[in-house]
PDB file of C-alpha atoms in Angstrom:
ATOM      1  CA  UNK A  15     -41.948  12.993 -25.136  1.00 56.00           C
ATOM      2  CA  UNK A  16     -40.752  11.801 -22.158  1.00 58.00           C
ATOM      3  CA  UNK A  17     -37.723  12.215 -20.012  1.00 58.00           C
ATOM      4  CA  UNK A  18     -36.162   9.960 -18.108  1.00 57.00           C
ATOM      5  CA  UNK A  19     -35.919  11.047 -14.428  1.00 62.00           C
ATOM      6  CA  UNK A  20     -33.089   9.613 -12.124  1.00 64.00           C
ATOM      7  CA  UNK A  21     -34.406   8.576  -8.700  1.00 71.00           C
ATOM      8  CA  UNK A  22     -32.179   9.918  -5.802  1.00 81.00           C
ATOM      9  CA  UNK A  23     -31.507   7.612  -2.544  1.00 84.00           C
ATOM     10  CA  UNK A  24     -29.563   9.570  -0.029  1.00 90.00           C
ATOM     11  CA  UNK A  25     -28.968   8.643   3.568  1.00 94.00           C
ATOM     12  CA  UNK A  26     -26.350   7.892   5.995  1.00 97.00           C
ATOM     13  CA  UNK A  27     -23.719   4.992   6.707  1.00 97.00           C
ATOM     14  CA  UNK A  28     -23.083   4.397  10.838  1.00 97.00           C
ATOM     15  CA  UNK A  29     -21.770   1.462  12.933  1.00 97.00           C
ATOM     16  CA  UNK A  30     -23.496  -0.413  15.528  1.00 94.00           C
ATOM     17  CA  UNK A  31     -23.023   2.808  17.881  1.00 95.00           C
ATOM     18  CA  UNK A  32     -24.593   5.028  15.691  1.00 96.00           C
ATOM     19  CA  UNK A  33     -21.119   6.918  14.644  1.00 97.00           C
ATOM     20  CA  UNK A  34     -20.406   8.252  10.814  1.00 98.00           C
ATOM     21  CA  UNK A  35     -18.688   5.661   8.871  1.00 98.00           C
ATOM     22  CA  UNK A  36     -16.587   7.849   6.136  1.00 98.00           C
ATOM     23  CA  UNK A  37     -15.152   5.830   3.127  1.00 98.00           C
ATOM     24  CA  UNK A  38     -17.955   3.256   2.648  1.00 98.00           C
ATOM     25  CA  UNK A  39     -18.943   2.212  -0.954  1.00 98.00           C
ATOM     26  CA  UNK A  40     -22.617   2.121  -1.983  1.00 96.00           C
ATOM     27  CA  UNK A  41     -23.602   0.715  -5.103  1.00 93.00           C
ATOM     28  CA  UNK A  42     -26.448  -0.366  -7.203  1.00 87.00           C
ATOM     29  CA  UNK A  43     -26.756  -1.423 -11.304  1.00 81.00           C
ATOM     30  CA  UNK A  44     -22.936  -0.360 -11.861  1.00 84.00           C
ATOM     31  CA  UNK A  45     -23.511   3.060 -10.053  1.00 87.00           C
ATOM     32  CA  UNK A  46     -21.547   3.465  -6.802  1.00 93.00           C
ATOM     33  CA  UNK A  47     -20.544   6.552  -4.511  1.00 96.00           C
ATOM     34  CA  UNK A  48     -18.198   6.981  -1.466  1.00 98.00           C
ATOM     35  CA  UNK A  49     -20.043   8.129   1.860  1.00 98.00           C
ATOM     36  CA  UNK A  50     -18.622  11.560   3.263  1.00 98.00           C
ATOM     37  CA  UNK A  51     -16.576  11.737   6.296  1.00 98.00           C
ATOM     38  CA  UNK A  52     -20.255  12.409   8.375  1.00 98.00           C
ATOM     39  CA  UNK A  53     -21.343   9.091   6.794  1.00 98.00           C
ATOM     40  CA  UNK A  54     -23.925  10.522   4.476  1.00 98.00           C
ATOM     41  CA  UNK A  55     -24.108   9.692   0.489  1.00 97.00           C
ATOM     42  CA  UNK A  56     -26.533  10.183  -2.470  1.00 94.00           C
ATOM     43  CA  UNK A  57     -26.754   7.624  -5.013  1.00 88.00           C
ATOM     44  CA  UNK A  58     -28.086   9.509  -8.289  1.00 80.00           C
ATOM     45  CA  UNK A  59     -29.649   8.082 -11.754  1.00 64.00           C
ATOM     46  CA  UNK A  60     -30.229   4.566  -9.934  1.00 60.00           C
ATOM     47  CA  UNK A  61     -33.200   2.592 -12.060  1.00 60.00           C
ATOM     48  CA  UNK A  62     -36.812   3.728 -11.605  1.00 59.00           C
ATOM     49  CA  UNK A  63     -38.442   0.497 -11.403  1.00 66.00           C
ATOM     50  CA  UNK A  64     -38.297   0.127  -7.737  1.00 66.00           C
ATOM     51  CA  UNK A  65     -37.920  -1.966  -5.282  1.00 77.00           C
ATOM     52  CA  UNK A  66     -34.478  -2.688  -6.163  1.00 79.00           C
ATOM     53  CA  UNK A  67     -31.034  -3.528  -4.420  1.00 87.00           C
ATOM     54  CA  UNK A  68     -27.988  -1.520  -2.986  1.00 90.00           C
ATOM     55  CA  UNK A  69     -24.704  -2.881  -1.572  1.00 95.00           C
ATOM     56  CA  UNK A  70     -22.901  -1.232   1.121  1.00 97.00           C
ATOM     57  CA  UNK A  71     -19.676  -2.113   2.084  1.00 97.00           C
ATOM     58  CA  UNK A  72     -16.460  -0.647   4.351  1.00 97.00           C
ATOM     59  CA  UNK A  73     -13.282  -2.002   5.271  1.00 94.00           C
ATOM     60  CA  UNK A  74     -13.905  -3.564   8.793  1.00 95.00           C
ATOM     61  CA  UNK A  75     -17.395  -3.859   8.609  1.00 97.00           C
ATOM     62  CA  UNK A  76     -19.892  -6.764   7.185  1.00 97.00           C
ATOM     63  CA  UNK A  77     -21.186  -6.136   3.553  1.00 97.00           C
ATOM     64  CA  UNK A  78     -24.952  -5.168   3.442  1.00 96.00           C
ATOM     65  CA  UNK A  79     -27.438  -5.113   0.879  1.00 95.00           C
ATOM     66  CA  UNK A  80     -30.695  -3.504   1.390  1.00 91.00           C
ATOM     67  CA  UNK A  81     -34.062  -3.512  -0.386  1.00 89.00           C
ATOM     68  CA  UNK A  82     -34.824   0.015  -1.399  1.00 83.00           C
ATOM     69  CA  UNK A  83     -38.664   0.812  -1.746  1.00 77.00           C
ATOM     70  CA  UNK A  84     -40.925   2.809  -3.591  1.00 64.00           C
ATOM     71  CA  UNK A  85     -41.438   5.115  -0.299  1.00 67.00           C
ATOM     72  CA  UNK A  86     -37.369   4.653   0.580  1.00 70.00           C
ATOM     73  CA  UNK A  87     -35.780   8.370  -0.180  1.00 75.00           C
ATOM     74  CA  UNK A  88     -33.680   8.380   2.545  1.00 84.00           C
ATOM     75  CA  UNK A  89     -31.963   5.330   4.548  1.00 89.00           C
ATOM     76  CA  UNK A  90     -29.874   4.478   7.199  1.00 93.00           C
ATOM     77  CA  UNK A  91     -27.875   1.544   7.036  1.00 94.00           C
ATOM     78  CA  UNK A  92     -26.337   0.513   9.758  1.00 95.00           C
ATOM     79  CA  UNK A  93     -22.906  -2.031   9.468  1.00 97.00           C
ATOM     80  CA  UNK A  94     -21.553  -4.129  12.358  1.00 96.00           C
ATOM     81  CA  UNK A  95     -17.774  -5.199  12.559  1.00 95.00           C
ATOM     82  CA  UNK A  96     -16.996  -8.408  11.049  1.00 93.00           C
TER      83      UNK A  96
END
């Protein structure tokens, strides 16, 4: 039998001065998580067909879309103010 093995992408969301952004929304394929106070997040059960795209948004910052490649299991997302 073949079993579905979900991918797990994790990383940190920071501002342009590398300060963590807590409360950022990270989403892909209907799955959404919120970054912790230290900016850390884990996005589980995402598609296994890579590459794919994630969206990152946080209040006063510009939204960002990032393409995740096969080798990207840990990412850093830097957001800029609007």
